Amino acid sequence: MVGYIIQRILAAIPVMGFVALFVFLMLRLTPGDPAAIIAGDTATPEQLDRIREALGLNDPLHIQFITWIGNLLQGEFGTSVISGKPVIELIQARMEPTISLALTTIILSVLIAVPLGVIAAWKHGTLIDRFVMLISVLGFSVPVFVIGYLMISLFSMQLNWFPVQGFRPIGDGLGEFLHRIALPTFTLTLLYIALIARITRTSMLEILGDDYIRTARAKGLPEARVLMRHALRNCSVPIITVIGIGFALIISGVVVTESVFNLPGLGRLTVDAVLARDYPVIQAVILLASLIYVVVNLLIDIAYVLLDPRIRYS
């Protein structure tokens, strides 16, 4: 088991190296000049050249890449060319809204979607099953921004239950934090309920027809125990995989939701950096998202090892 985990960790290193190279070349080779954006339209060629020299943009590409990688290995992500602040400070300031939204969405989605998927598989072919599948289809079909605006229209504008936009850190009080994060969480939860419930239902249907499930029922075990302890436990790997990937997707892809609800998270930071061609910020955010994907997949692999005795004892 330990050897398998070490192998997976080592395999992640070249992946991150390739991502770093891809991000660096993608941003450097696209049209646009950060020096012109910083200096403005009235800058002289001499001023532009001084800015490029200060940013290291006059160096050959391979020198820029080696310098950048060396700084990364020292924990230095550079300085924003627009705000002049260290990139790590900008990311730290935007992490809490995004992490909070990801955690509340995944927790609520799992609490609702897994039981729905189990019940849909148990009642396969009935109205309950069709209802769950209808929810899944709607969750996949309706765009997130449409759900967000409908939530705002109903719960904020008409019922006045929740604020339209904004974020309060959990340090200001749990009640105020939940009050602000509720609508964005509900908006994303509908999408991930559809995804997790569908995968849970499919995985359970593959297991419920197996011999050991029929044996457990023949022994007179309670149906709830058969479903939760025997069936769900043995089909948990694909469910855990989807949950993990969903968490990574939320962190790296909440641009629309954060824009709709005006949340000062990583998604908004990424949009602002792309529009301003703020190279250091864009590179750091993309690398962070890639690292989250790698870590999540590693945790999924560890969970797979723990759940599969054939690997655990190999």
Coordinates of C-alpha atoms in Angstrom, one line a residue:
M1 CA 0.0 0.0 0.0
V2 CA 2.8 2.4 0.9
G3 CA 4.6 1.7 -2.3
Y4 CA 1.4 2.4 -4.3
I5 CA 1.0 5.8 -2.6
I6 CA 4.6 6.7 -3.1
Q7 CA 4.3 5.8 -6.8
R8 CA 1.2 8.1 -7.1
I9 CA 3.1 11.0 -5.4
L10 CA 6.1 10.6 -7.7
A11 CA 3.8 10.5 -10.7
A12 CA 2.3 13.9 -9.7
I13 CA 5.7 15.6 -10.0
P14 CA 6.0 15.6 -13.8
V15 CA 2.3 16.5 -14.1
M16 CA 2.9 19.7 -12.1
G17 CA 6.1 20.3 -14.2
F18 CA 4.2 20.0 -17.4
V19 CA 1.4 22.3 -16.1
A20 CA 4.0 24.9 -15.1
L21 CA 5.6 24.9 -18.5
F22 CA 2.2 25.0 -20.3
V23 CA 1.0 28.0 -18.2
F24 CA 4.3 29.9 -18.6
L25 CA 4.3 29.5 -22.4
M26 CA 0.6 30.1 -22.9
L27 CA 0.8 33.4 -21.1
R28 CA 4.1 34.6 -22.6
L29 CA 3.1 33.7 -26.2
T30 CA -0.4 35.2 -26.3
P31 CA -0.7 38.8 -27.7
G32 CA -0.5 41.7 -25.4
D33 CA 2.1 43.6 -23.5
P34 CA 1.9 43.9 -19.7
A35 CA 4.3 46.9 -19.8
A36 CA 1.8 48.8 -22.0
I37 CA -1.0 48.0 -19.6
I38 CA 0.9 49.2 -16.6
A39 CA 2.3 52.3 -18.1
G40 CA -0.9 53.4 -20.0
D41 CA -1.5 54.7 -23.4
T42 CA 0.7 57.8 -23.0
A43 CA 3.9 55.9 -22.1
T44 CA 7.0 56.5 -24.1
P45 CA 9.1 53.7 -25.6
E46 CA 11.8 54.3 -23.0
Q47 CA 9.3 54.0 -20.1
L48 CA 8.0 50.7 -21.6
D49 CA 11.5 49.3 -22.0
R50 CA 12.3 50.1 -18.3
I51 CA 9.1 48.3 -17.2
R52 CA 9.9 45.3 -19.3
E53 CA 13.4 45.2 -17.9
A54 CA 12.1 45.4 -14.3
L55 CA 9.7 42.5 -15.0
G56 CA 12.3 40.5 -16.8
L57 CA 10.4 40.4 -20.0
N58 CA 13.5 41.3 -22.1
D59 CA 15.2 38.1 -21.1
P60 CA 15.0 35.0 -23.3
L61 CA 12.1 32.7 -22.6
H62 CA 14.2 29.9 -21.2
I63 CA 15.8 32.3 -18.8
Q64 CA 12.4 33.7 -17.7
F65 CA 11.2 30.2 -17.1
I66 CA 14.2 29.1 -15.1
T67 CA 14.0 32.2 -13.0
W68 CA 10.3 31.7 -12.4
I69 CA 10.6 28.1 -11.4
G70 CA 13.5 28.9 -9.0
N71 CA 11.3 31.5 -7.3
L72 CA 8.4 29.0 -7.1
L73 CA 10.6 26.5 -5.4
Q74 CA 11.4 29.1 -2.8
G75 CA 7.7 29.9 -2.2
E76 CA 7.9 33.2 -4.1
F77 CA 5.0 33.7 -6.6
G78 CA 6.1 37.2 -7.6
T79 CA 4.4 40.6 -7.4
S80 CA 1.2 41.7 -9.1
V81 CA 2.1 44.0 -12.0
I82 CA -1.1 45.9 -11.4
S83 CA -1.5 46.3 -7.6
G84 CA 2.2 45.9 -6.7
K85 CA 1.3 43.5 -3.9
P86 CA 2.8 40.0 -3.4
V87 CA 0.7 37.5 -5.3
I88 CA 0.6 35.2 -2.3
E89 CA -1.1 37.9 -0.3
L90 CA -3.7 38.4 -3.0
I91 CA -4.5 34.7 -3.1
Q92 CA -4.6 34.4 0.7
A93 CA -7.1 37.3 0.9
R94 CA -9.4 35.6 -1.7
M95 CA -9.1 32.0 -0.4
E96 CA -11.7 32.1 2.4
P97 CA -14.8 32.9 0.2
T98 CA -13.9 30.2 -2.4
I99 CA -13.0 27.5 0.2
S100 CA -16.1 28.3 2.2
L101 CA -18.3 28.1 -0.8
A102 CA -16.7 24.8 -1.9
L103 CA -17.0 23.2 1.6
T104 CA -20.6 24.2 2.2
T105 CA -21.6 23.1 -1.3
I106 CA -20.0 19.7 -1.1
I107 CA -21.2 19.0 2.4
L108 CA -24.8 19.9 1.6
S109 CA -24.7 18.1 -1.8
V110 CA -23.4 14.9 -0.2
L111 CA -26.0 15.0 2.6
I112 CA -28.8 15.3 0.1
A113 CA -27.5 13.5 -3.1
V114 CA -26.2 10.2 -1.6
P115 CA -29.4 9.3 0.2
L116 CA -31.4 10.4 -3.0
G117 CA -29.2 8.1 -5.2
V118 CA -29.5 5.2 -2.8
I119 CA -33.3 5.5 -2.6
A120 CA -33.6 5.9 -6.4
A121 CA -31.6 2.7 -6.9
W122 CA -33.6 0.9 -4.2
K123 CA -36.9 2.0 -5.8
H124 CA -35.6 1.6 -9.4
G125 CA -38.3 2.1 -12.0
T126 CA -40.8 3.8 -9.6
L127 CA -42.0 7.4 -9.4
I128 CA -39.3 8.1 -6.8
D129 CA -36.6 7.0 -9.2
R130 CA -38.1 9.1 -12.0
F131 CA -38.3 12.1 -9.7
V132 CA -34.6 11.8 -8.7
M133 CA -33.6 11.4 -12.4
L134 CA -35.7 14.5 -13.2
I135 CA -33.8 16.5 -10.6
S136 CA -30.6 15.3 -12.1
V137 CA -31.6 16.3 -15.6
L138 CA -32.7 19.7 -14.5
G139 CA -29.5 20.2 -12.5
F140 CA -27.3 19.4 -15.5
S141 CA -29.5 21.4 -18.0
V142 CA -30.1 24.8 -16.3
P143 CA -27.0 27.1 -16.4
V144 CA -25.6 28.1 -13.0
F145 CA -26.1 31.8 -13.6
V146 CA -29.8 31.3 -14.4
I147 CA -30.3 29.4 -11.1
G148 CA -28.4 32.1 -9.3
Y149 CA -30.5 34.9 -10.7
L150 CA -33.7 33.0 -10.0
M151 CA -32.5 32.5 -6.4
I152 CA -31.8 36.2 -6.0
S153 CA -35.2 37.1 -7.6
L154 CA -37.2 34.8 -5.3
F155 CA -35.3 34.8 -1.9
S156 CA -33.7 38.2 -2.0
M157 CA -35.9 40.5 -4.0
Q158 CA -39.3 39.1 -3.3
L159 CA -39.1 37.3 0.1
N160 CA -36.1 39.4 1.4
W161 CA -34.7 36.3 3.3
F162 CA -31.1 36.6 2.1
P163 CA -28.9 39.5 0.9
V164 CA -28.4 39.9 -2.8
Q165 CA -24.6 39.8 -2.7
G166 CA -21.5 40.0 -0.6
F167 CA -19.5 37.8 1.8
R168 CA -18.8 37.9 5.5
P169 CA -15.9 35.8 7.0
I170 CA -16.7 33.3 9.6
G171 CA -14.8 35.3 12.1
D172 CA -17.6 37.9 12.0
G173 CA -20.0 35.3 13.4
L174 CA -21.3 31.9 12.2
G175 CA -24.9 33.2 11.7
E176 CA -23.8 36.1 9.5
F177 CA -21.4 33.9 7.6
L178 CA -24.1 31.3 6.8
H179 CA -26.7 34.0 6.0
R180 CA -24.3 35.4 3.3
I181 CA -23.1 32.1 1.9
A182 CA -26.5 30.4 1.7
L183 CA -27.7 31.5 -1.7
P184 CA -24.4 30.8 -3.6
T185 CA -24.3 27.4 -1.8
F186 CA -27.9 26.5 -2.8
T187 CA -27.1 27.6 -6.4
L188 CA -24.1 25.3 -6.8
T189 CA -25.7 22.5 -4.7
L190 CA -28.4 22.0 -7.3
L191 CA -25.7 21.1 -9.9
Y192 CA -23.7 18.8 -7.6
I193 CA -26.8 17.1 -6.2
A194 CA -27.6 16.1 -9.8
L195 CA -24.1 14.8 -10.4
I196 CA -23.6 12.9 -7.2
A197 CA -27.1 11.5 -7.0
R198 CA -26.8 10.2 -10.6
I199 CA -23.4 8.5 -9.9
T200 CA -24.7 7.1 -6.6
R201 CA -27.8 5.6 -8.3
T202 CA -25.8 4.1 -11.2
S203 CA -23.2 2.6 -8.8
M204 CA -25.9 1.2 -6.5
L205 CA -27.8 -0.5 -9.4
E206 CA -24.6 -2.3 -10.4
I207 CA -24.2 -3.7 -6.8
L208 CA -27.8 -4.5 -5.8
G209 CA -28.0 -7.4 -8.2
D210 CA -24.9 -9.2 -6.9
D211 CA -25.0 -12.5 -5.1
Y212 CA -23.8 -11.2 -1.7
I213 CA -26.6 -8.7 -1.6
R214 CA -29.2 -11.4 -2.2
T215 CA -27.5 -13.5 0.5
A216 CA -27.6 -10.6 3.0
R217 CA -31.3 -10.2 2.3
A218 CA -31.9 -14.0 2.6
K219 CA -30.3 -13.9 6.0
G220 CA -33.1 -11.4 7.1
L221 CA -30.9 -8.4 7.5
P222 CA -32.7 -5.1 7.7
E223 CA -33.0 -3.4 4.3
A224 CA -31.4 -0.2 5.6
R225 CA -28.3 -2.3 6.7
V226 CA -28.1 -4.1 3.4
L227 CA -28.3 -0.8 1.5
M228 CA -25.9 1.3 3.6
R229 CA -23.4 -1.2 5.0
H230 CA -23.1 -3.7 2.2
A231 CA -24.2 -2.0 -1.0
L232 CA -23.2 1.6 -0.5
R233 CA -19.8 0.7 1.1
N234 CA -18.8 -1.5 -1.9
C235 CA -19.8 1.1 -4.5
S236 CA -18.3 4.0 -2.7
V237 CA -15.1 4.4 -4.9
P238 CA -16.8 6.1 -7.9
I239 CA -18.9 8.2 -5.5
I240 CA -15.9 9.4 -3.6
T241 CA -14.1 10.1 -6.9
V242 CA -17.0 12.3 -8.1
I243 CA -17.1 14.1 -4.7
G244 CA -13.4 14.8 -4.8
I245 CA -13.4 16.0 -8.4
G246 CA -16.4 18.1 -7.6
F247 CA -14.6 19.9 -4.8
A248 CA -11.7 20.7 -7.0
L249 CA -14.0 21.9 -9.8
I250 CA -15.7 24.3 -7.4
I251 CA -12.5 25.8 -6.2
S252 CA -11.1 26.3 -9.7
G253 CA -14.3 27.1 -11.5
V254 CA -16.6 29.3 -9.5
V255 CA -16.1 32.4 -11.7
V256 CA -19.8 32.6 -12.7
T257 CA -21.2 32.1 -9.2
E258 CA -18.8 34.5 -7.6
S259 CA -19.6 37.1 -10.3
V260 CA -23.4 36.7 -9.8
F261 CA -23.2 37.0 -6.0
N262 CA -20.2 39.4 -6.0
L263 CA -18.1 37.1 -3.9
P264 CA -14.4 38.3 -3.5
G265 CA -13.0 34.8 -4.2
L266 CA -10.4 33.3 -6.5
G267 CA -12.7 33.3 -9.5
R268 CA -13.1 37.0 -9.4
L269 CA -9.4 37.4 -8.8
T270 CA -8.7 35.3 -11.9
V271 CA -11.1 37.3 -14.1
D272 CA -9.5 40.6 -13.0
A273 CA -6.0 39.3 -13.6
V274 CA -6.8 37.9 -17.1
L275 CA -8.4 41.2 -18.1
A276 CA -5.3 43.1 -16.9
R277 CA -2.9 40.5 -18.2
D278 CA -1.4 40.3 -14.7
Y279 CA 1.0 37.4 -15.5
P280 CA 2.1 36.5 -11.9
V281 CA -1.4 36.3 -10.6
I282 CA -2.7 34.3 -13.5
Q283 CA 0.2 31.8 -13.2
A284 CA -0.2 31.4 -9.5
V285 CA -4.0 30.8 -9.6
I286 CA -3.7 28.3 -12.4
L287 CA -0.9 26.5 -10.6
L288 CA -2.9 26.5 -7.4
A289 CA -5.9 25.0 -9.2
S290 CA -3.7 22.3 -10.8
L291 CA -2.2 21.5 -7.4
I292 CA -5.6 21.1 -5.9
Y293 CA -6.6 18.7 -8.6
V294 CA -3.4 16.7 -8.0
V295 CA -3.9 16.6 -4.3
V296 CA -7.6 15.6 -4.6
N297 CA -6.7 12.8 -7.0
L298 CA -4.0 11.6 -4.6
L299 CA -6.5 11.6 -1.7
I300 CA -9.0 9.7 -3.9
D301 CA -6.3 7.1 -4.7
I302 CA -5.6 6.7 -1.0
A303 CA -9.3 6.2 -0.3
Y304 CA -9.4 3.6 -3.1
V305 CA -6.5 1.8 -1.4
L306 CA -8.2 1.8 1.9
L307 CA -11.5 0.5 0.5
D308 CA -9.9 -2.1 -1.8
P309 CA -8.2 -4.9 0.2
R310 CA -6.6 -6.3 -2.9
I311 CA -4.4 -3.2 -3.0
R312 CA -4.2 -2.6 0.7
Y313 CA -2.5 -5.9 1.3
S314 CA -0.5 -6.2 -1.9

